[in-house]
Short mmCIF file of C-alpha atoms in Angstrom, two decimals:
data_model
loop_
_atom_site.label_atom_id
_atom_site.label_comp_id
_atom_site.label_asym_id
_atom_site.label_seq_id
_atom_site.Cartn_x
_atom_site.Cartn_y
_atom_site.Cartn_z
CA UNK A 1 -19.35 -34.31 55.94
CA UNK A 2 -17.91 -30.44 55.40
CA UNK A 3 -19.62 -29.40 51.56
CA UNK A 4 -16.58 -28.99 50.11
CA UNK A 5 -15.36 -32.64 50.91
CA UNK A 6 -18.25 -33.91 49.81
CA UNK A 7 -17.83 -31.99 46.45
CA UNK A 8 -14.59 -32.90 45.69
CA UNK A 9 -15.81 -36.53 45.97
CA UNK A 10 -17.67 -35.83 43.60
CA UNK A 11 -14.97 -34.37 41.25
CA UNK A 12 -12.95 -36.78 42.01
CA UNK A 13 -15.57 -40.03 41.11
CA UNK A 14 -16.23 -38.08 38.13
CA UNK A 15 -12.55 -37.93 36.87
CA UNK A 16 -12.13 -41.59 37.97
CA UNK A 17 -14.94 -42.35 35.62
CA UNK A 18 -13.26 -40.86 32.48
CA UNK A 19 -10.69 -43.31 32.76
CA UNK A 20 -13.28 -46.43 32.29
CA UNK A 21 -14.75 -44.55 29.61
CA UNK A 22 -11.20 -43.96 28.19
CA UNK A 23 -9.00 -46.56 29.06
CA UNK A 24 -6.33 -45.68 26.31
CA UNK A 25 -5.39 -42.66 29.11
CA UNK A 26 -4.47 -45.52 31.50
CA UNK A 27 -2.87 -47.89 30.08
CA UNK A 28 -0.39 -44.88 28.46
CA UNK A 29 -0.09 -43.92 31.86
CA UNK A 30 1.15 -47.50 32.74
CA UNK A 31 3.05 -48.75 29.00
CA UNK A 32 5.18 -45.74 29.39
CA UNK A 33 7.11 -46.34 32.71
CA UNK A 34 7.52 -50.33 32.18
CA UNK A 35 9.39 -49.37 28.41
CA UNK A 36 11.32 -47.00 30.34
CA UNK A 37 12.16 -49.61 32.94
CA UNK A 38 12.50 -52.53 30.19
CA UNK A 39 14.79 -49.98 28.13
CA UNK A 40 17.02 -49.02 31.12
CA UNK A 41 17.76 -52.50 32.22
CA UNK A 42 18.24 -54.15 29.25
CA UNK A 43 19.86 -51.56 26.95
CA UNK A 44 21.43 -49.27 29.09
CA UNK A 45 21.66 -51.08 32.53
CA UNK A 46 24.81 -52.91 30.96
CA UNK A 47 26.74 -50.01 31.08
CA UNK A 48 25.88 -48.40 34.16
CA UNK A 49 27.78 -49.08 37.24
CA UNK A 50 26.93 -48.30 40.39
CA UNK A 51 28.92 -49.41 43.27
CA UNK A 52 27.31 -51.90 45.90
CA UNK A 53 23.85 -52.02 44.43
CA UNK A 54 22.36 -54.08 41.62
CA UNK A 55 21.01 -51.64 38.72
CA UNK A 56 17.61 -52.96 39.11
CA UNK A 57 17.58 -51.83 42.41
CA UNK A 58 18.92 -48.61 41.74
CA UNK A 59 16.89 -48.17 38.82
CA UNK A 60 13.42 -48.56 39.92
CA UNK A 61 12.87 -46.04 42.86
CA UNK A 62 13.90 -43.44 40.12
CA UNK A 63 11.32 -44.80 37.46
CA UNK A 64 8.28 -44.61 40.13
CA UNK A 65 9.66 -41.24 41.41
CA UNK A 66 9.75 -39.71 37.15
CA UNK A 67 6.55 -41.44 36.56
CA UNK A 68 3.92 -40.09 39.59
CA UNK A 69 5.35 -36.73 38.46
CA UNK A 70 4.59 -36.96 35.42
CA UNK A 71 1.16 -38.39 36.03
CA UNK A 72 0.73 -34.84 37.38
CA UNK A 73 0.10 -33.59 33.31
CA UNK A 74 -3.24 -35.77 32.99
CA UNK A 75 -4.56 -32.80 35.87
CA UNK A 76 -3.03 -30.38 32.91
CA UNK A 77 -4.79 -31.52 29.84
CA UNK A 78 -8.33 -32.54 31.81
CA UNK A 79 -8.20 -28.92 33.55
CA UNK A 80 -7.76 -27.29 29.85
CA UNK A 81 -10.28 -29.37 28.48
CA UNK A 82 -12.90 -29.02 30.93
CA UNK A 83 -11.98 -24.82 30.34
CA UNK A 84 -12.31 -25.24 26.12
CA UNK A 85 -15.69 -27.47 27.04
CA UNK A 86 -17.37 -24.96 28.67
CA UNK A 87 -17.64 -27.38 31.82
CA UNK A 88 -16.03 -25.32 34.08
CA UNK A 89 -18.85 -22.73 33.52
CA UNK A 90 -21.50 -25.51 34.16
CA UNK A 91 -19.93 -26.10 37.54
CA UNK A 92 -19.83 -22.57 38.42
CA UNK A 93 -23.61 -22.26 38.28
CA UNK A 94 -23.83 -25.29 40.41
CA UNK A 95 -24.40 -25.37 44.18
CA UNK A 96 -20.97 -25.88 45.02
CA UNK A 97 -17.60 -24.74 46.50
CA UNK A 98 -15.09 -24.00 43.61
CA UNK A 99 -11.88 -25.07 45.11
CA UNK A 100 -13.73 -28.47 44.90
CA UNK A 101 -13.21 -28.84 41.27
CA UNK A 102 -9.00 -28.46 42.07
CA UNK A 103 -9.35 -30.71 45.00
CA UNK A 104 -11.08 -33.64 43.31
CA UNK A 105 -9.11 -33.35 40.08
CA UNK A 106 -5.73 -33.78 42.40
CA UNK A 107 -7.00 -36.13 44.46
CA UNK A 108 -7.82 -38.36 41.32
CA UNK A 109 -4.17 -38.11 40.48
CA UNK A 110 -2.91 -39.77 44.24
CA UNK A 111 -5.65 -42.59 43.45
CA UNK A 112 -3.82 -42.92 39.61
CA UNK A 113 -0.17 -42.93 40.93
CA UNK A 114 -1.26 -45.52 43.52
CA UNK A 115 -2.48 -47.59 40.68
CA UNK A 116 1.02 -46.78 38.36
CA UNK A 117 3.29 -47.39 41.40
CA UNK A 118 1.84 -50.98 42.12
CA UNK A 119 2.33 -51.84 38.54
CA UNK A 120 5.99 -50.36 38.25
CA UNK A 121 6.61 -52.40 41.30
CA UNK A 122 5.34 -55.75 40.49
CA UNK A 123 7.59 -54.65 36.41
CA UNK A 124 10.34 -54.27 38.96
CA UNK A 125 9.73 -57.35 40.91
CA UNK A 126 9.85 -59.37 37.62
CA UNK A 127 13.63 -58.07 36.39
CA UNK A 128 15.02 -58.09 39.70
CA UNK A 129 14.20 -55.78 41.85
CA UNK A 130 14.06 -56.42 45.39
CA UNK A 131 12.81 -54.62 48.84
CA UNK A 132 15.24 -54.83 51.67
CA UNK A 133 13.58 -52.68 54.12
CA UNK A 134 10.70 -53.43 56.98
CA UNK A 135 6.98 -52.75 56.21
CA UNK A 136 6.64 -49.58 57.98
CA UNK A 137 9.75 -47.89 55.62
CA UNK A 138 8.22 -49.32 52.53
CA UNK A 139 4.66 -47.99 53.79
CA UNK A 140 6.31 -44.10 54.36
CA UNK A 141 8.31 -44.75 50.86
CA UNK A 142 4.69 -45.10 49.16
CA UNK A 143 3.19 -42.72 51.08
CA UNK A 144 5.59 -40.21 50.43
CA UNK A 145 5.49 -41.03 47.03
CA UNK A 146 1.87 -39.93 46.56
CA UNK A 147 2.34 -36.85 48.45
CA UNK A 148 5.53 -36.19 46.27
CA UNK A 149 3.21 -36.62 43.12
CA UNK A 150 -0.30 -34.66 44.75
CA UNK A 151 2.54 -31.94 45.13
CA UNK A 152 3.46 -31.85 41.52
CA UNK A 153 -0.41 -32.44 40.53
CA UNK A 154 -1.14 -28.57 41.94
CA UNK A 155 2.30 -27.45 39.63
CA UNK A 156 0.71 -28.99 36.51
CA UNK A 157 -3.06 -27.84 37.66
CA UNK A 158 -1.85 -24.62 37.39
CA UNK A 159 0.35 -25.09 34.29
CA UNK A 160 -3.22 -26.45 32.98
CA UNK A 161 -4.77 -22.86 33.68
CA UNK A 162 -2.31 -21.09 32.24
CA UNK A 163 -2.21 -23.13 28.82
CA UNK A 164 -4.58 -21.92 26.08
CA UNK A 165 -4.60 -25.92 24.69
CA UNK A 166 -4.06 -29.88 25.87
CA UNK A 167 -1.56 -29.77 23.43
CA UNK A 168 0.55 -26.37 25.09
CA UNK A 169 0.32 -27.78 28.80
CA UNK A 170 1.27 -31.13 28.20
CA UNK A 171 4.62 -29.34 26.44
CA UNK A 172 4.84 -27.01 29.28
CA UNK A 173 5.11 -29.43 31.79
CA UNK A 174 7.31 -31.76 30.09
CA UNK A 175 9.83 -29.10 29.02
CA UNK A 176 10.20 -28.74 32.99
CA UNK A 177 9.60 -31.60 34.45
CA UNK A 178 12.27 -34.01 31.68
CA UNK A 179 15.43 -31.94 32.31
CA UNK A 180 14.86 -32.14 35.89
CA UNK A 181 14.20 -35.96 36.11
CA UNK A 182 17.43 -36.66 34.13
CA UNK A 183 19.93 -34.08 35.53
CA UNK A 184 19.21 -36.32 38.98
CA UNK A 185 20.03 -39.79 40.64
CA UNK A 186 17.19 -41.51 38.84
CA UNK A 187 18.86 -43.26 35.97
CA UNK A 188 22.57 -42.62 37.13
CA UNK A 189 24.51 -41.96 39.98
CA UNK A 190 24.88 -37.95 40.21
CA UNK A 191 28.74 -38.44 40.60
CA UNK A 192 29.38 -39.11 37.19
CA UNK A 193 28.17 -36.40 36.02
CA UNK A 194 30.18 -32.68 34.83
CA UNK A 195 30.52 -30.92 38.00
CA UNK A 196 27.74 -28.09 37.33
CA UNK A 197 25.56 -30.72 36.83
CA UNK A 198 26.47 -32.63 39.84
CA UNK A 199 25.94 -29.68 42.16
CA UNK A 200 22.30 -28.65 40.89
CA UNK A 201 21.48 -33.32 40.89
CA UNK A 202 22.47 -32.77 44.37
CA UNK A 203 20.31 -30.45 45.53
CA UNK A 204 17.94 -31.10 42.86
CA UNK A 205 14.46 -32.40 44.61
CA UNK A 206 13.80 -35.29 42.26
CA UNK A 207 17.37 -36.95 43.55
CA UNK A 208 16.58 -36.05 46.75
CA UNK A 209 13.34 -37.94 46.65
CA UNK A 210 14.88 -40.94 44.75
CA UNK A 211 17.47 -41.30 47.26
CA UNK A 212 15.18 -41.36 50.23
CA UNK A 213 13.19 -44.11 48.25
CA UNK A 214 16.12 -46.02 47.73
CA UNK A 215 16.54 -45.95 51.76
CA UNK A 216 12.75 -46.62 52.40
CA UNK A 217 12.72 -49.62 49.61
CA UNK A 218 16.29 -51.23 49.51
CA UNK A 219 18.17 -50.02 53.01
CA UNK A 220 20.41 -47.73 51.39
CA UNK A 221 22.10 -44.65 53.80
CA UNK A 222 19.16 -42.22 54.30
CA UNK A 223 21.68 -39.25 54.92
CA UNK A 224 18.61 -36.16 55.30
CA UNK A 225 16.65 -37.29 51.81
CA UNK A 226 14.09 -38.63 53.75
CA UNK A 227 12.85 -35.59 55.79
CA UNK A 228 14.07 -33.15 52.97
CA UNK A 229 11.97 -35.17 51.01
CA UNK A 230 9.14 -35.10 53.07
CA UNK A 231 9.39 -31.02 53.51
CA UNK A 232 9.84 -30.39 49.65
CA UNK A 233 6.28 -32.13 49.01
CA UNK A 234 4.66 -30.54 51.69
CA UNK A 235 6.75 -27.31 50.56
CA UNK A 236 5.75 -27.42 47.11
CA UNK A 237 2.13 -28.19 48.00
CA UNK A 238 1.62 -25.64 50.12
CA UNK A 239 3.22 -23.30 48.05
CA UNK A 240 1.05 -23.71 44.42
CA UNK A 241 -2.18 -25.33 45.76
CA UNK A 242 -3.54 -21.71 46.95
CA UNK A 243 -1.28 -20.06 43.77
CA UNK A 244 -4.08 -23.00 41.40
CA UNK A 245 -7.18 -21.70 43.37
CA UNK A 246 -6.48 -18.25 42.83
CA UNK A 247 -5.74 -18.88 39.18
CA UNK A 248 -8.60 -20.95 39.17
CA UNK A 249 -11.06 -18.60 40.79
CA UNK A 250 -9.70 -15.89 38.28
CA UNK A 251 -9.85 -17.85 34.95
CA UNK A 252 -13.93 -19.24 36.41
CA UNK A 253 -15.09 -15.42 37.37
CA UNK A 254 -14.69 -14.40 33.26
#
């Protein structure tokens, strides 16, 4: 096995661990996306139309799409911890590759979402929502749900690296990531919205994403959200994984 894979095993066990040794990190993780799906079809869901589909249906694709994003902050606050702790010194006079410490931390965030889209899928399955797809769709619809999130895990790494505090880089990424998870087709459909708004929801990754989950899940049209979708993670992945190592290498060489 190549060092650095072997490494960022490592990492990645270790950041696994915290969450045993902190399970309050986990279950917010998992409270927060079943009161948003609880809130939404009970309070708001009323008043929502949207032609041809049931809102539940509608609804959760969007809730698992906002909520492996935002997983991507708990990469963030760990990354500006471990800088504040000293740890990331401690690694750097270890026998081992340094991109490792990036790699395992992100790839603990694709084993997390796994875990938070099972659980918003069985919430889902319990006020009505239904799959109406074959296996293999719903299989690519999870699978490009984790790389959607691992994408956005490398934005909030190096969000993490640029914050001076847990506090700062959990902010950060919020201010960013909220507007553009509501000013999309999550919660509504983009056509009632103002027309500005409408055009940047339509090109807007996060609806483009939700849309091709609602194919992949429920059988909706796919129009092109599914390879779009598919490009923008690999897109965005390619573009600020190496932009986080560099930062990374940087901030470890003080």
């Amino acid at each position: 096995m190549p060092e650095i894979v072997a490494d960022a095993l490592v990492i990645l066990k270790r950041n696994l661990i915290k969450f045993r040794r902190q399970p309050e990190m986990l279950i917010g993780y998992t409270i927060q996306p079943i009161m948003f799906v609880l809130l939404f079809v009970y309070v708001f869901g009323g008043s929502i139309q949207v032609p041809g589909l049931d809102y539940e249906d509608f609804l959760i694709p969007g809730i698992i799409v906002q909520n492996i994003t935002f997983g991507g902050a708990l990469t963030a606050v760990g990354l500006v911890e471990d800088l504040n702790k000293g740890l990331i010194d401690r690694f750097r006079s270890l026998p081992m590759a340094r991109s490792a410490v990036l790699a395992g931390r992100t790839l603990a965030d694709v084993v997390v979402n796994l875990f938070g889209v099972i659980i918003i899928l069985l919430v889902g399955l319990v006020v009505g929502f239904r799959f109406n797809s074959s296996v293999p769709e719903i299989a690519y619809g999870i699978l490009l749900l984790l790389l959607f999130g691992y994408a956005f895990s490398w934005i909030f790494a190096l969000v993490g690296l640029y914050s001076s505090s847990a506090e700062s880089a959990q902010q950060i990424g919020f201010t960013v990531i909220f507007p553009l998870t509501f000013i999309s087709s999550a919660f509504v459909p983009v056509e009632n919205m103002p027309g500005a708004l409408e055009a940047f929801a339509k090109v807007n990754p996060f609806t483009i994403t939700v849309d091709a989950m609602r194919h992949l899940f429920i059988g909706t049209p796919a129009g092109n959200s599914v390879w779009q979708a598919t490009l923008w993670s690999i897109g965005l992945t390619v573009v600020f994984a190496p932009l986080a190592v560099l930062k990374y290498r940087k901030v470890s060489a003080r």
